[in-house]
Short mmCIF file of C-alpha atoms in Angstrom, two decimals:
data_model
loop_
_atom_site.label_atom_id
_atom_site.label_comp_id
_atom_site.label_asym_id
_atom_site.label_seq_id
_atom_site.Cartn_x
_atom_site.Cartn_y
_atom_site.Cartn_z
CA UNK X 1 -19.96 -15.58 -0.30
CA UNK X 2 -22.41 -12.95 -1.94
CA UNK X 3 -23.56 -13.83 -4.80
CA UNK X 4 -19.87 -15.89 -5.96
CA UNK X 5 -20.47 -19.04 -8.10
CA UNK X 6 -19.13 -22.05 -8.41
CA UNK X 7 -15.29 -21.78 -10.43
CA UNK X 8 -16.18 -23.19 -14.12
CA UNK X 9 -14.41 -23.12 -17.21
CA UNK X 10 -11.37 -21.47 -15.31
CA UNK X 11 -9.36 -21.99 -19.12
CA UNK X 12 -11.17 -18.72 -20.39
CA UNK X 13 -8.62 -16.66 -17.72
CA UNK X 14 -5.08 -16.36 -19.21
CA UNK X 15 -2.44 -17.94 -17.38
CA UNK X 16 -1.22 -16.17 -14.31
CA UNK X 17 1.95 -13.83 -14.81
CA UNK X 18 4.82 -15.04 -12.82
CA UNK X 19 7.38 -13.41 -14.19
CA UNK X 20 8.52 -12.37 -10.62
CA UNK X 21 9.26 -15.98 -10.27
CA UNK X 22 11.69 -16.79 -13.08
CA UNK X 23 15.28 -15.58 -12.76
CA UNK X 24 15.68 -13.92 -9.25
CA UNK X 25 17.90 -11.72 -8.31
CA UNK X 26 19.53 -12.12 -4.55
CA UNK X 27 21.44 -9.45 -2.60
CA UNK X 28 23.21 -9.49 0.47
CA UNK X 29 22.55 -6.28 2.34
CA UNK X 30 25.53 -5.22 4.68
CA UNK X 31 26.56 -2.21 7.43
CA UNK X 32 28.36 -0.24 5.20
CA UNK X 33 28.17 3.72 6.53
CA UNK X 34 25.82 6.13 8.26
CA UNK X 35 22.94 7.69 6.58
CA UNK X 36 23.56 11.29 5.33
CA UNK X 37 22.13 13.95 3.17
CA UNK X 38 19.41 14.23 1.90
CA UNK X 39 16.90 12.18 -0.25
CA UNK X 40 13.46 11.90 -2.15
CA UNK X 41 11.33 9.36 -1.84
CA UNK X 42 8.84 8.22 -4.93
CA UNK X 43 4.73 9.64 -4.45
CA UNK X 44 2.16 8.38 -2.64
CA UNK X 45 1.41 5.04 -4.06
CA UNK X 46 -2.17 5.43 -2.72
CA UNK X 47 -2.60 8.64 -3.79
CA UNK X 48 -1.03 7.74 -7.25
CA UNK X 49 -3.40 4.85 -7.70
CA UNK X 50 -6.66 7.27 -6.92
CA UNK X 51 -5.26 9.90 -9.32
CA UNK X 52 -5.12 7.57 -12.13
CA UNK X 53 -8.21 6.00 -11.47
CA UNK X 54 -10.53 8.95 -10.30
CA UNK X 55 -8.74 11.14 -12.99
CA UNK X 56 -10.01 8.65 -16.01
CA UNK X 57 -13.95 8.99 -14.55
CA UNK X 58 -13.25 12.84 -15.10
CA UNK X 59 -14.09 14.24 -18.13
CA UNK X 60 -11.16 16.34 -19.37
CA UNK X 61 -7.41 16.14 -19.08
CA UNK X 62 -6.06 15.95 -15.32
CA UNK X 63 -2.60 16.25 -14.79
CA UNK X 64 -0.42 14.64 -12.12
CA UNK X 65 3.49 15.32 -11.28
CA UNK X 66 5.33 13.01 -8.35
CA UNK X 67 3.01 9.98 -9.76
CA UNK X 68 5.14 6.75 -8.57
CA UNK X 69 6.06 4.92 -11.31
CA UNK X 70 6.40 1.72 -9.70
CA UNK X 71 4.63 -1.54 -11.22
CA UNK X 72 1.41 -1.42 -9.38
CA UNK X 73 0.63 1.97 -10.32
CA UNK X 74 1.46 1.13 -14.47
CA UNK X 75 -0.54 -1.84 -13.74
CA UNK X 76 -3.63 0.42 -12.76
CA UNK X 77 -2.80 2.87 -15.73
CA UNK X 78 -2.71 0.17 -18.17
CA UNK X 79 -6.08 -1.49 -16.97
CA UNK X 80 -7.68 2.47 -17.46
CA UNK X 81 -6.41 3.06 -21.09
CA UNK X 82 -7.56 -0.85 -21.81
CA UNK X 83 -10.75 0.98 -20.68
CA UNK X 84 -11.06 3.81 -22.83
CA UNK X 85 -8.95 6.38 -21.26
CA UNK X 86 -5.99 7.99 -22.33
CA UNK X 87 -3.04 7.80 -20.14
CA UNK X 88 0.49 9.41 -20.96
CA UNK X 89 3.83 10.92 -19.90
CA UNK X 90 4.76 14.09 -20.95
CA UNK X 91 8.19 14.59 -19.49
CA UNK X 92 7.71 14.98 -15.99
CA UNK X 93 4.03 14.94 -16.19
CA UNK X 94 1.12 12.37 -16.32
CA UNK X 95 -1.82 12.99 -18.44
CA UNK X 96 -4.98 11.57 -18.33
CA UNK X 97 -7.95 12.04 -20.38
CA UNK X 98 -11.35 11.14 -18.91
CA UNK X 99 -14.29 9.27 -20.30
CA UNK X 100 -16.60 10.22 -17.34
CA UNK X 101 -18.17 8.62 -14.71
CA UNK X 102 -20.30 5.47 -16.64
CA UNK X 103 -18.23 5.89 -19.14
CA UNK X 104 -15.57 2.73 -18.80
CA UNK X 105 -15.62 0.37 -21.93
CA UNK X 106 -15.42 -3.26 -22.47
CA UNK X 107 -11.90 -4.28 -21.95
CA UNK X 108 -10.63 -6.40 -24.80
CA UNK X 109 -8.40 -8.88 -22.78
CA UNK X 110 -7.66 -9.81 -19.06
CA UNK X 111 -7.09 -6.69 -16.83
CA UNK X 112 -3.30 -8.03 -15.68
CA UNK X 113 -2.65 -6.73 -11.97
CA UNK X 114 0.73 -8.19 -11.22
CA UNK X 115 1.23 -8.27 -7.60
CA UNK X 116 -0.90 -5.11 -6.96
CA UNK X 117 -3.15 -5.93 -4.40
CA UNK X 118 -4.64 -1.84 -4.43
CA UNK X 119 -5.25 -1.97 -8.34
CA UNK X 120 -7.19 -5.26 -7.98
CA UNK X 121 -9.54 -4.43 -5.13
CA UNK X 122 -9.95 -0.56 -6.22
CA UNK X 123 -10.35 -1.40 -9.85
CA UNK X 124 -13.09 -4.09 -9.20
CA UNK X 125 -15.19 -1.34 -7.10
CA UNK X 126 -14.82 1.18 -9.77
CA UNK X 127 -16.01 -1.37 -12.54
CA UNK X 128 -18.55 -3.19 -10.34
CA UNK X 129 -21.69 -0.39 -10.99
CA UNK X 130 -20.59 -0.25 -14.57
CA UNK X 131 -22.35 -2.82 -17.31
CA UNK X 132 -19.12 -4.67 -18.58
CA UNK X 133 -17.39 -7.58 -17.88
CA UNK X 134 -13.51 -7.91 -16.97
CA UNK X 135 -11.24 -10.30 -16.29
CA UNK X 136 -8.32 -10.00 -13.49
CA UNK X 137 -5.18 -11.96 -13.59
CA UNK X 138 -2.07 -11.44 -10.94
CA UNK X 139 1.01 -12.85 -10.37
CA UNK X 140 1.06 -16.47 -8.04
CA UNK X 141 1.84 -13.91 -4.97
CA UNK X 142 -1.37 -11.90 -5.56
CA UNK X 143 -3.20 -14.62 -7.13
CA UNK X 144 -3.16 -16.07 -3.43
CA UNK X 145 -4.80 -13.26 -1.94
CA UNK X 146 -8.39 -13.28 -0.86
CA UNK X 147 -10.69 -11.14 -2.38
CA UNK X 148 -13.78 -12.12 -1.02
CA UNK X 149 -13.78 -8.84 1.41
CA UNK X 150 -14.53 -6.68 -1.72
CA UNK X 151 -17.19 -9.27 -3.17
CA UNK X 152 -19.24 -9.38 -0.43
CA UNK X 153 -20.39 -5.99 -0.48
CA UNK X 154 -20.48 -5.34 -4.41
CA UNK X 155 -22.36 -8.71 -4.57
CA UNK X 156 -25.24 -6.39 -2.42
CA UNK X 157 -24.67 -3.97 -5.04
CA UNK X 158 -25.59 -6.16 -8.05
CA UNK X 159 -21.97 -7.48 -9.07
CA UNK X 160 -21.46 -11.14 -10.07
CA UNK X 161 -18.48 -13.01 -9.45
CA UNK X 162 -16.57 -16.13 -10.95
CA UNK X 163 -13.43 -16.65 -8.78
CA UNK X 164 -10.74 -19.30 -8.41
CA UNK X 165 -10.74 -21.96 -5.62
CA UNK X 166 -11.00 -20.27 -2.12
CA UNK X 167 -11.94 -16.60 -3.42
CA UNK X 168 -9.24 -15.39 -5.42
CA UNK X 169 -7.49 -14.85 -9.01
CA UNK X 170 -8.00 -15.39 -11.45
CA UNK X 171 -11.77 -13.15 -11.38
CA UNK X 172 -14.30 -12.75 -13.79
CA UNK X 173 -16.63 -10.19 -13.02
CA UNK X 174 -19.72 -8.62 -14.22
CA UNK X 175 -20.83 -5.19 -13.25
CA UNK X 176 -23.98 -4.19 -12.45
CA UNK X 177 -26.45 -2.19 -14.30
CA UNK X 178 -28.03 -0.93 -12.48
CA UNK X 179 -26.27 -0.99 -9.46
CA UNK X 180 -28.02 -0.59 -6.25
CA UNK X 181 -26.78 1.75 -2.78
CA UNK X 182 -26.11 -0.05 -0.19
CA UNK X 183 -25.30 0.77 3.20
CA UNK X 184 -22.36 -1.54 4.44
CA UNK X 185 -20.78 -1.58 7.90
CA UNK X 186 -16.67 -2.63 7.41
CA UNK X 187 -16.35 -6.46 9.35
CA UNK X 188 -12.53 -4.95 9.89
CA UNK X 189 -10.90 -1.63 9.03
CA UNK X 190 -9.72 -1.99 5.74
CA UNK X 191 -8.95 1.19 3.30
CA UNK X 192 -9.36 -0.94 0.40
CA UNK X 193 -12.19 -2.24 1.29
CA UNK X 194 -14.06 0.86 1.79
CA UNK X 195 -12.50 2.11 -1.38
CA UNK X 196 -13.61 -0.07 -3.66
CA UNK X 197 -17.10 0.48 -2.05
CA UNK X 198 -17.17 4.52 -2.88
CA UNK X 199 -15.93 4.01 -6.25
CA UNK X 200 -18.70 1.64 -6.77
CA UNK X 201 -20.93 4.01 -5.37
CA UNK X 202 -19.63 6.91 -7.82
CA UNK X 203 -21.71 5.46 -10.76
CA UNK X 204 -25.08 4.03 -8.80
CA UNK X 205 -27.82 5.75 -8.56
CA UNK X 206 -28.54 6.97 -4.48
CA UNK X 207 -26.33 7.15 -1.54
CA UNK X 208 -23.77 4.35 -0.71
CA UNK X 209 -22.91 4.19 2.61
CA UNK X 210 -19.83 2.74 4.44
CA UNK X 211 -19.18 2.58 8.09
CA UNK X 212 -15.75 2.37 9.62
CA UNK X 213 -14.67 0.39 12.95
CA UNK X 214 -11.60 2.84 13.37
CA UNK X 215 -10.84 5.63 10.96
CA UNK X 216 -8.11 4.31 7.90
CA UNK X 217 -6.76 6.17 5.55
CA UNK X 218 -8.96 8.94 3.96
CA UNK X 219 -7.29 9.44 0.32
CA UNK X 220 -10.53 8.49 -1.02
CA UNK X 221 -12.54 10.51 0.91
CA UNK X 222 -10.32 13.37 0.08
CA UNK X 223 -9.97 12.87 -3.50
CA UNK X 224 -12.80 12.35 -4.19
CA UNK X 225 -14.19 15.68 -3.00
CA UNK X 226 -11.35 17.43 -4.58
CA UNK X 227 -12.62 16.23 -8.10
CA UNK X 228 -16.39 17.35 -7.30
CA UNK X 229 -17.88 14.10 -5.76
CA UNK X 230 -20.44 14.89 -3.11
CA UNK X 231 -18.87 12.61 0.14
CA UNK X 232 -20.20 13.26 3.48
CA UNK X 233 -17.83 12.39 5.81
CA UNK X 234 -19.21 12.08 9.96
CA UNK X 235 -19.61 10.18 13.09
CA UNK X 236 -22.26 8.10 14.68
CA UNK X 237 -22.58 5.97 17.17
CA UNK X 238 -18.59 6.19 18.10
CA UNK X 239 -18.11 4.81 14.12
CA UNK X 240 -17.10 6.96 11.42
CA UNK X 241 -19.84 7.25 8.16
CA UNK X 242 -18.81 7.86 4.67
CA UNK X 243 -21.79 8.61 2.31
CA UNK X 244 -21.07 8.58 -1.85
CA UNK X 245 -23.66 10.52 -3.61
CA UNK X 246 -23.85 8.88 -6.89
CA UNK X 247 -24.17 9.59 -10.23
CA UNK X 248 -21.25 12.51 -9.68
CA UNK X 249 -19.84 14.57 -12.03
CA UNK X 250 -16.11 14.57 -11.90
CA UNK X 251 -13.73 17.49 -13.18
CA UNK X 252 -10.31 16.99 -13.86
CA UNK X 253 -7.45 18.61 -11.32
CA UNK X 254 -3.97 19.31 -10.93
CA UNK X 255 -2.47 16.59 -8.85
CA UNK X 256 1.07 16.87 -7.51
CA UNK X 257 1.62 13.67 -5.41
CA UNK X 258 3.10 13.56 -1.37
CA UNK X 259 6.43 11.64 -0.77
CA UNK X 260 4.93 7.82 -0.18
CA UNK X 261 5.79 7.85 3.92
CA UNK X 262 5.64 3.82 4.03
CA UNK X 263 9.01 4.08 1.45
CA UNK X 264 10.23 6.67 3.85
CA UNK X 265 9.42 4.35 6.60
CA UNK X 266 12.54 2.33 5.67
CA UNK X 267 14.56 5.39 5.65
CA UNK X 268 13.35 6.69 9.14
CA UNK X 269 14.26 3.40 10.60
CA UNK X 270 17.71 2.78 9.26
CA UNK X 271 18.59 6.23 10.36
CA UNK X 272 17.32 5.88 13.42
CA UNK X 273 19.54 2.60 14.05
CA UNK X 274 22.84 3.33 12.48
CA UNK X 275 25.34 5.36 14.64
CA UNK X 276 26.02 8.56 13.24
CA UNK X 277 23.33 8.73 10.96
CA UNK X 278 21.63 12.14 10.30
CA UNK X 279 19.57 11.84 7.11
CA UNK X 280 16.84 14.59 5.46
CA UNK X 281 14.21 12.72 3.95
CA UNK X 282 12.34 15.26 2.14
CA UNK X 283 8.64 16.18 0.82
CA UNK X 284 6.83 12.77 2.69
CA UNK X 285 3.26 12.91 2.84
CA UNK X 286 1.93 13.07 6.51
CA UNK X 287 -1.69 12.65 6.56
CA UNK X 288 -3.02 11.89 9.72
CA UNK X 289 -4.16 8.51 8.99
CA UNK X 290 -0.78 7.47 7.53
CA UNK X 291 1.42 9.07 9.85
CA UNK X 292 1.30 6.26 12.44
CA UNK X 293 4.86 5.49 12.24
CA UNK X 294 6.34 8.71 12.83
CA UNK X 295 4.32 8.72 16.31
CA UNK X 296 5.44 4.99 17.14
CA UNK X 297 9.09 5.55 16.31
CA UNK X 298 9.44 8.96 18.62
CA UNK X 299 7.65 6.99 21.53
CA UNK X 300 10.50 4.29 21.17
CA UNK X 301 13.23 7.55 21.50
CA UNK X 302 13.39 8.40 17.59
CA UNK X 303 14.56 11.91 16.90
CA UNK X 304 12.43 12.76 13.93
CA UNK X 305 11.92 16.63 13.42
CA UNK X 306 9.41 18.03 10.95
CA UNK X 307 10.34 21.18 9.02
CA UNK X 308 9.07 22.71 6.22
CA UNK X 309 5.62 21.83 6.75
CA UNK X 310 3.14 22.63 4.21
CA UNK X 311 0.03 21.49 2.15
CA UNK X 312 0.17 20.39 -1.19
CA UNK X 313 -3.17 19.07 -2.86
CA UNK X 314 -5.26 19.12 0.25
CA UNK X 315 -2.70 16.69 1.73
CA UNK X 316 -0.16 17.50 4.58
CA UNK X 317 3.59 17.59 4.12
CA UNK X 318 6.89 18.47 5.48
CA UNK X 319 10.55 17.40 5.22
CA UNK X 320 11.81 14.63 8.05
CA UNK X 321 15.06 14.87 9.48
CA UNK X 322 15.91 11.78 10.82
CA UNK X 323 18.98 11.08 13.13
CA UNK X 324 20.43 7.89 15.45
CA UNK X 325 18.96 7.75 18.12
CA UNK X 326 18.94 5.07 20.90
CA UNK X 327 15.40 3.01 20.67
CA UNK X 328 13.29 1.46 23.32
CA UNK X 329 10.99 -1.48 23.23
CA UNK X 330 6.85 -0.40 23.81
CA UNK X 331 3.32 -1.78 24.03
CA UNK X 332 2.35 -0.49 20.88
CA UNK X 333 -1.17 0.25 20.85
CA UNK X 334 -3.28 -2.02 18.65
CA UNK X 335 -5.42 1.05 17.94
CA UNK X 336 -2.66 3.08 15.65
CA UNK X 337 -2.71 -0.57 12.97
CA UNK X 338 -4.46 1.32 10.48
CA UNK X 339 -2.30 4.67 10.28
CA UNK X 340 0.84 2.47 9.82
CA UNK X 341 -0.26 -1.14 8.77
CA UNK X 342 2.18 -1.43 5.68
CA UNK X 343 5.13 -0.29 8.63
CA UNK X 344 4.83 -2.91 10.72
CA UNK X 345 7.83 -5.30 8.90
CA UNK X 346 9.96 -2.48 9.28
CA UNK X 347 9.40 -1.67 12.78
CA UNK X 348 9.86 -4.99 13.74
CA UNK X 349 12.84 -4.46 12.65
CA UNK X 350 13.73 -1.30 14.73
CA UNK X 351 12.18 -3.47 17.81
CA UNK X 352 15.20 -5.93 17.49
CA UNK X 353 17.53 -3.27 17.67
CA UNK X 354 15.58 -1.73 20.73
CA UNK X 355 16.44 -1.81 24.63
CA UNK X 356 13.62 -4.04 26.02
CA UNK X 357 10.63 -5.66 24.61
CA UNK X 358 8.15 -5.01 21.80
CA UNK X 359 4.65 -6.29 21.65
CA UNK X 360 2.43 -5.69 19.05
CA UNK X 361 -1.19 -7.20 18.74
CA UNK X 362 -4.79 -6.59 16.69
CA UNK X 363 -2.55 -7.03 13.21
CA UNK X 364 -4.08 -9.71 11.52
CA UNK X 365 -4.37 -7.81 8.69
CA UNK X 366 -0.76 -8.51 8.02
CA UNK X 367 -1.73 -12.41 7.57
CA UNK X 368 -3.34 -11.62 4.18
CA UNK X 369 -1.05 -9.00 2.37
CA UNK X 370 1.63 -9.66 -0.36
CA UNK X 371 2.65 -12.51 2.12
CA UNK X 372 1.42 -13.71 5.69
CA UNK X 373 4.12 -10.62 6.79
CA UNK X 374 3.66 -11.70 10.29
CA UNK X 375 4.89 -15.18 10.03
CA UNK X 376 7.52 -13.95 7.06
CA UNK X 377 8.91 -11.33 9.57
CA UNK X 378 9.48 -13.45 12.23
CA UNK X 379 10.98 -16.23 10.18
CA UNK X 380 13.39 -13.65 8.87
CA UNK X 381 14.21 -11.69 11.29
CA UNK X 382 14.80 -15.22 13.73
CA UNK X 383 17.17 -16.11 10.75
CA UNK X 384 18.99 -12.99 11.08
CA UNK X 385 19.42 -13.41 15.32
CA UNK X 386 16.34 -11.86 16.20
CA UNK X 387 14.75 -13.04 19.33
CA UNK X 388 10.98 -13.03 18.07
CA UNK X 389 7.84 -14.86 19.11
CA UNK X 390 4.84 -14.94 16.93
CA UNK X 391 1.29 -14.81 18.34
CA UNK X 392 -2.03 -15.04 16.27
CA UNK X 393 -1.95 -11.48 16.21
CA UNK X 394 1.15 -9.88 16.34
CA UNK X 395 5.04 -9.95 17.54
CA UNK X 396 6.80 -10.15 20.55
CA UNK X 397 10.52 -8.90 20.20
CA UNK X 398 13.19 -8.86 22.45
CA UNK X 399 15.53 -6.18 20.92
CA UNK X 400 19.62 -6.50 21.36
CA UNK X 401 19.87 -3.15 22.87
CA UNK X 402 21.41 -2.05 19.61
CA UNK X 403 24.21 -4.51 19.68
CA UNK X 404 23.88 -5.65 15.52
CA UNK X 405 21.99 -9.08 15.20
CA UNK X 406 24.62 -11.71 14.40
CA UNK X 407 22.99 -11.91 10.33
CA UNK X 408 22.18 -14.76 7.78
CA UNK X 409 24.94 -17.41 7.24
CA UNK X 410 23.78 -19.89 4.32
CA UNK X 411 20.23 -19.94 2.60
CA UNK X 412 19.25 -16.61 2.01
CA UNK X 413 15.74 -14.86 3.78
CA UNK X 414 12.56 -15.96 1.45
CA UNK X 415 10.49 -12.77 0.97
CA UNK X 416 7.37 -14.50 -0.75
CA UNK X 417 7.95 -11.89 -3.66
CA UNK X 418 6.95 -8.99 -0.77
CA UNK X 419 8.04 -6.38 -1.34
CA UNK X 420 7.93 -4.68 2.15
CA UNK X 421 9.69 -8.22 3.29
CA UNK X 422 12.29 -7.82 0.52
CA UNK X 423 13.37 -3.97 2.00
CA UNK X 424 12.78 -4.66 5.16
CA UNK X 425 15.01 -7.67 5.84
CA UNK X 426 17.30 -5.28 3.48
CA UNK X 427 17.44 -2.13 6.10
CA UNK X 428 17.93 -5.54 8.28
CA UNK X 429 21.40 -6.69 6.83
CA UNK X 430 22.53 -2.79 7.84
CA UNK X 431 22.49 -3.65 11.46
CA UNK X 432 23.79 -7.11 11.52
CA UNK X 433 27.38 -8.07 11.55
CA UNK X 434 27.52 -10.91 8.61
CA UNK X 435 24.35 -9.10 6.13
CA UNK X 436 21.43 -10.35 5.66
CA UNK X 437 21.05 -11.99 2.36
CA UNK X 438 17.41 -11.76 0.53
CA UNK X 439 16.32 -14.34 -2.00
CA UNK X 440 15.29 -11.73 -5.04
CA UNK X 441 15.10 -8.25 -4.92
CA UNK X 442 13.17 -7.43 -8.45
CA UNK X 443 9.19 -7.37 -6.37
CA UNK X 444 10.69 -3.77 -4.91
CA UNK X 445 10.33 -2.05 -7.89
CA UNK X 446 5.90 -2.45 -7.34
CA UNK X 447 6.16 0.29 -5.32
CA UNK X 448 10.28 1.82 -4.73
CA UNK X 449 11.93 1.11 -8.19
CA UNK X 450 14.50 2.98 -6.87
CA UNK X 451 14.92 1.62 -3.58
CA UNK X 452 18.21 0.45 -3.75
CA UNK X 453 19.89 3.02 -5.77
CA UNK X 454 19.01 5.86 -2.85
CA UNK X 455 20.10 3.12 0.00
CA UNK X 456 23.64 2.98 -1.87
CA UNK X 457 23.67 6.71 -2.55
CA UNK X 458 22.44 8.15 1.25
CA UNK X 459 25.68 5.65 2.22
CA UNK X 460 28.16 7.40 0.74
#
């Protein structure tokens, strides 16, 4: 696997944090009321990640409002000031001071990621064409995740690697110097992936080149241009090109961060399912190559309205109102996966509330997130009265024609510390007649600290 070596003297990485695993906290999630009013969601965790990150390779102080303050994001923040950048609050606002492209220093202990799979794969791009070595630790849920997709290409670039058995964390990494351009074609469409590849390519002398299967999302792409990076973006051959000029100069920018849409995916769905539900979800990011959802959820009957629209730092935006709404069961096209791939638990939800049948396929991308989500999903959702059959690729669910699933009764739903598992079994319990009943609810606040607190309050 590129230029990987054999695990020795794993003792020098500090012990994984797992936290997450001592002490949980269950809750049993039950139909209480309709969703009304109106609501904010937290920022863009992707764009909140890139802001940190991209602002700290500026030189100067760029300022962000709306950055999500979840514990991925203050894991990446933390791993920037450990390299040299400063990285504050000033009451509403985030400000970050620079060091400049080729400017990151030697970290002076393990870079700790908790469960952020984004700060981990971006962060190891960024540091890959720069001449230090850094150590990355996770949490046992991210510390199971692969990361041999983002070593095989910065391995081409001149990166070593020391990994733990089967690819993953804890890392030790040393960055090249220099690093060399490569032109990489993406084995499957992965964001992350082709992140970590630009930001590698920001301080290496040439063009990197990465070529995409199907388009994902373009935060990168657009960020990057907005600070002054040179990023060609076009088509060949049916496959989409991104070139990185390297060696860029970066200037720092006003940033004020989208609603995240995959937090107000949970909100779009509930409303969607519970009677008498007519809910304003407000300022949600709707970039075309996140938006996936909304489109998938309107071809199953969802009345979703856009108003407001806008653009706010080169992204789109508008306000959602979202009301109940009687949902079928589709095909859903295997080609829309990348617009919506962090969705998918949640609208496998909203398929076993739908009239008919849902099948879903190409989504084996969801086998090595925060959990194997397919398999977690239909565990769960099975548990709850679900009629679900797993495939290698996907789900097939037979929804209840809106009739509320009959719930969990006894051992509460194992979320793997997901996240997305954790809310999604927890919109779930709203459309069941016992509740559904998750094991711990503290790995929400990596990306919706708030989560529950808006479920409670839009219920009332």
């Amino acid at each position: 696997m590129g230029a990987v070596k054999e695990p020795r003297a794993l003792q020098i990485f500090n012990t994984v944090g797992s936290s997450v695993n001592e002490n949980p906290t269950p809750r049993r999630f039950t139909a209480t009321a309709p969703l009304t009013g109106r609501l904010r969601v937290p920022g863009d965790k992707s764009i909140s990640h890139r802001s940190v990150m991209l602002g700290a390779m500026a030189v100067g102080e760029t300022r962000v409002t709306g950055l999500l303050e979840g514990e991925d994001v203050m894991a990446t923040a933390a791993a920037m000031r450990a390299m040299g950048a400063h990285v504050e609050k000033t009451g509403a606002e985030w400000r970050i001071h620079g060091v400049g492209v080729g400017g990151l220093l030697q970290p002076d202990s393990a870079l700790e990621m908790g469960n952020s799979g984004t700060s981990t794969r971006l962060l190891i791009g960024l540091i890959a064409s720069h001449a230090i070595t850094a150590n990355f630790t996770g949490d046992a849920s991210l510390s199971k995740r692969p990361m041999g997709r983002v070593i095989d290409p910065l391995s081409a670039m001149g990166a070593t690697f020391t990994t733990s058995p089967g690819g993953t964390l804890p890392l030790m990494m040393t960055g090249a110097e220099p690093a060399v351009p490569i032109s990489y074609q993406l084995p499957v469409a992965s964001a992350q992936v082709k992140s970590a590849i630009m930001l590698a390519g920001l301080n290496t002398l040439g063009i990197t080149t990465v070529i995409e299967p199907v388009p994902t999302r373009d935060h990168s792409e657009r960020m990057l241009r907005g600070f002054g990076a040179q990023v060609d973006v076009g088509e060949e051959a049916g496959e989409r090109v991104i070139r990185v000029h390297g060696q860029a100069e970066l200037t720092p920018q006003r940033i004020e961060v989208p609603g995240d849409p995959s937090s107000a995916a949970f909100f779009m769905v509930a409303a969607s399912l519970i009677e008498g539900s007519d809910l304003l979800i407000e300022n949600v990011g709707l970039n075309p190559t996140r938006a996936g959802l909304v489109e998938v959820l309107r071809e199953m009957g969802a009345n979703i309205e856009e108003t407001n629209a806008r653009e706010v730092g080169g992204e789109p935006v508008a306000d959602l109102r979202v009301r109940h709404a009687e949902l079928r069961g589709i095909d859903v096209d295997p080609a829309v996966a990348p617009s919506m791939i962090d969705e998918f638990p949640v609208l496998f939800v909203a398929a076993a509330l739908a009239n008919g049948r849902t099948v879903t396929r190409g989504l084996d991308e969801l086998r090595v997130k925060e959990s194997d989500r397919l398999s977690a999903m239909a565990t769960a959702l099975t548990a709850a009265g679900a009629r679900v059959e797993e495939t290698a690729d996907g789900l097939i669910i037979d929804g209840s024609g809106g009739e509320p699933l009959r719930g969990t009764i006894g051992a509460p739903v194992i979320t793997h510390l997901d996240h997305r598992i954790a809310m999604s079994m927890a919109i779930a319990g709203l459309v069941t007649k016992e509740g559904v009943e998750i094991d711990d609810t503290r790995p929400i606040a990596t990306s919706f600290p708030a989560f529950e607190a808006l479920l409670d309050e839009a219920m009332t």
